[in-house]
Coordinates of C-alpha atoms in Angstrom, one line a residue:
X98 CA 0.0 0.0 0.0
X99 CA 0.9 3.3 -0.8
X100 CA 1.5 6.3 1.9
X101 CA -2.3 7.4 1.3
X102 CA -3.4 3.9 2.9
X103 CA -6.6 4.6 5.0
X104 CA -6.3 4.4 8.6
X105 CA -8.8 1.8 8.6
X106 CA -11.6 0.1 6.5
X107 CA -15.3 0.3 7.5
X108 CA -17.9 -2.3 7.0
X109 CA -19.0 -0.8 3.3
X110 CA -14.8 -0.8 2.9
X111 CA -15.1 -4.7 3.2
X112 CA -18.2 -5.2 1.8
X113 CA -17.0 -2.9 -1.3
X114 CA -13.7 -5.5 -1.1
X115 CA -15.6 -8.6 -0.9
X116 CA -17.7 -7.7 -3.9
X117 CA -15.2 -6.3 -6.2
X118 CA -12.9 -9.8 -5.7
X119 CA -16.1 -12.0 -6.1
X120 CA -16.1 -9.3 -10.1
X121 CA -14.7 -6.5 -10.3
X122 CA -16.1 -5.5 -13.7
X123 CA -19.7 -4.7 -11.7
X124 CA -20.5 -1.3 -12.4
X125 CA -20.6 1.5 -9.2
X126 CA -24.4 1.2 -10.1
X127 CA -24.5 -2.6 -9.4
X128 CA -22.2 -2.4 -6.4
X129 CA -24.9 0.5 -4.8
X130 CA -27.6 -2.1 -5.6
X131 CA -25.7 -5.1 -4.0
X132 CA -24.2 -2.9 -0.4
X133 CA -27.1 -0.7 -0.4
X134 CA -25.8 2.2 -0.7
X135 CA -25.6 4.9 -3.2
X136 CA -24.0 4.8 -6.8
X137 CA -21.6 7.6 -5.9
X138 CA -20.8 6.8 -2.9
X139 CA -19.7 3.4 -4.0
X140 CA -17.3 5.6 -6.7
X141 CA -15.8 7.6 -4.0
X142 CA -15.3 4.5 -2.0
X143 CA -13.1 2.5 -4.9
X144 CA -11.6 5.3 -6.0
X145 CA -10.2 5.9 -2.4
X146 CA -9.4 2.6 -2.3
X147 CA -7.3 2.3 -5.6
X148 CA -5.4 5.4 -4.7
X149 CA -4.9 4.3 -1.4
X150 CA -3.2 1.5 -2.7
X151 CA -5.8 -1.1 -0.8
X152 CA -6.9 -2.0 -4.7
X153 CA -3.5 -3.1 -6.2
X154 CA -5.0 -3.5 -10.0
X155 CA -8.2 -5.4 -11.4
X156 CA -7.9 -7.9 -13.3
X157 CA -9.7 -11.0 -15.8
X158 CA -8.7 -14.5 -14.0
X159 CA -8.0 -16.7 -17.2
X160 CA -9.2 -20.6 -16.6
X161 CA -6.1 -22.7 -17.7
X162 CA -8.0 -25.5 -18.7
X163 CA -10.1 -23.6 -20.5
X164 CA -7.4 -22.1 -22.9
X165 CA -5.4 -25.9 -22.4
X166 CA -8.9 -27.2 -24.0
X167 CA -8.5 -24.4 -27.2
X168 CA -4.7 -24.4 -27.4
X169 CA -3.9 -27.7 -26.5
X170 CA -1.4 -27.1 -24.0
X171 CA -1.2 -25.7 -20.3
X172 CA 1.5 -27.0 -17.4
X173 CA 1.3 -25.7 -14.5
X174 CA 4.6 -25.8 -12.2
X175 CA 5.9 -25.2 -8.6
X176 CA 9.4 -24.1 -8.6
X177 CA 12.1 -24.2 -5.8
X178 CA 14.4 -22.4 -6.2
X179 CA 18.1 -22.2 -3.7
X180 CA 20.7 -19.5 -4.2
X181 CA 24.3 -20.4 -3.5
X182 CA 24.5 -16.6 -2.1
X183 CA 21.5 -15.0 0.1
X184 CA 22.5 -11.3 0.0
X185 CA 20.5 -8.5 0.0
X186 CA 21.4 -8.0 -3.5
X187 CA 21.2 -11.0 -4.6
X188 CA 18.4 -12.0 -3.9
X189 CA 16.5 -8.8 -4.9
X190 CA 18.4 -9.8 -8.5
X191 CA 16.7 -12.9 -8.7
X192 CA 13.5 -11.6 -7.7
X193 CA 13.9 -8.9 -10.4
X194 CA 14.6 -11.3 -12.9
X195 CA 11.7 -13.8 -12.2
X196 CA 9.3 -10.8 -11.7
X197 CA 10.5 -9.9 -15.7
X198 CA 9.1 -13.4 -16.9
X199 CA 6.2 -13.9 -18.1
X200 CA 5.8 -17.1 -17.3
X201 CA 6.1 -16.6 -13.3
X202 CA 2.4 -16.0 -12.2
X203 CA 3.5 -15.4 -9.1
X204 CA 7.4 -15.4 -6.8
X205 CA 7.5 -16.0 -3.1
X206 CA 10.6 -14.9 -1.0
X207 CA 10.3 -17.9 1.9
X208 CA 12.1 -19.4 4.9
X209 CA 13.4 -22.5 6.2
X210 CA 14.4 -24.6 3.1
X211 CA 14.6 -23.1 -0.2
X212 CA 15.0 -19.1 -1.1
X213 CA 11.9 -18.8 -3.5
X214 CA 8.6 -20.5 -4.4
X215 CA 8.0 -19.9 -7.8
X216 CA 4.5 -20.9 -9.8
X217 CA 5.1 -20.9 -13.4
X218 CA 2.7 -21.2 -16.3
X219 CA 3.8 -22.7 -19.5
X220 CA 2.6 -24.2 -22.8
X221 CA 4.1 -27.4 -22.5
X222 CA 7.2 -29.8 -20.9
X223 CA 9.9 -28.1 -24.0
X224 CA 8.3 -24.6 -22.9
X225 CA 9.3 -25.3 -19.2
X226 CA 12.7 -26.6 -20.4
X227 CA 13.5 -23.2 -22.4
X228 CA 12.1 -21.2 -19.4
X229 CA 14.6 -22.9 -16.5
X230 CA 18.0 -22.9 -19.1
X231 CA 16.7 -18.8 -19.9
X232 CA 15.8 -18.2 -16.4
X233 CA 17.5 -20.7 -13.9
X234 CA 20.3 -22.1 -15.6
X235 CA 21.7 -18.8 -17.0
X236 CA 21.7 -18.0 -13.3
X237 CA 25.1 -18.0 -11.6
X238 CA 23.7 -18.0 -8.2
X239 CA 21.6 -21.0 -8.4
X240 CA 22.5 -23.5 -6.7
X241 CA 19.6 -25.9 -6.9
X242 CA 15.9 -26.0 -8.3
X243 CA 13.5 -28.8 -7.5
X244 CA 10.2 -28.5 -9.7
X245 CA 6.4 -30.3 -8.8
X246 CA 4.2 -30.5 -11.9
X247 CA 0.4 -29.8 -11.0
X248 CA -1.6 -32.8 -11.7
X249 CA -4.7 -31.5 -11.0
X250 CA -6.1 -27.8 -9.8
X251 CA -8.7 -28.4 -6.6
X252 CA -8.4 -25.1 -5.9
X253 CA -7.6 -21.3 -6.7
X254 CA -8.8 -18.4 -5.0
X255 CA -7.6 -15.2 -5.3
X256 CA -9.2 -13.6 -2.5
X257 CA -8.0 -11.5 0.4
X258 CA -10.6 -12.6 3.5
X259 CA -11.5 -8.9 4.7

């Protein structure tokens, strides 16, 4: 959150919250109808709430087995990932270079056995290969990457509870 974070969020805050990460694409006029409350409230509220940095972006969630189903492809990976060197710098450098691929959905920092956690999203097994020799391998600092291939999603939620 930014420097403009509210002090604290009210019950139409989290209501508002609740709503927009069930669809954000509902207009202020649907939202008022839902939280009864008025239309431009509702636009003051979000607004606040995107500048305040609470709302980090909106966004479409794609289905992967949907677009597996049209394009024929879809692998879904968990990546750990070990530096041989745990500076500051270094690992804000891996971070920065993961963050830069496309295929990393999303790059956790964690403790107590490997550095990172990555989950990676690619067409297919050669399309993982190419991403750990451009990403991983290229790395100097890595010392070690162990990789779990999703088998099947039971679950994916997005949600912040609020």
């Amino acid at each position: 959150m930014t420097d403009k974070s509210p002090a604290e969020l009210d019950s139409l805050d989290r209501r508002l919250l609740n709503e927009l990460q069930r669809d954000c694409m509902q207009t202020h006029q649907e939202l008022a109808e839902r939280l009864h409350a008025s239309a431009p409230t509702c636009f003051r509220r979000v607004r606040r709430l995107v500048e305040s940095g609470v709302i980090e972006r909106r966004i479409a969630i794609v289905a992967p087995e949907a677009v597996g189903r049209i394009d024929g492809h879809g692998l879904t990976a968990l990546v750990e990932a070990s530096l041989d060197r745990q500076s500051a710098e270094a690992l804000d450098a891996f971070e920065r270079r993961v963050a830069d691929e496309a295929s990393v959905q999303q790059c956790y920092r964690i403790s107590s056995g490997p550095d990172f956690l990555l989950v990676v999203y690619v067409r297919d097994m050669p399309d993982y290969h190419a991403f750990v020799h451009r990403v991983l391998s290229a790395e100097a600092n890595v010392r070690n990457v162990r990789t779990f291939f999703s088998v099947h999603r039971s679950k994916f939620e997005p949600r912040i509870p609020v």
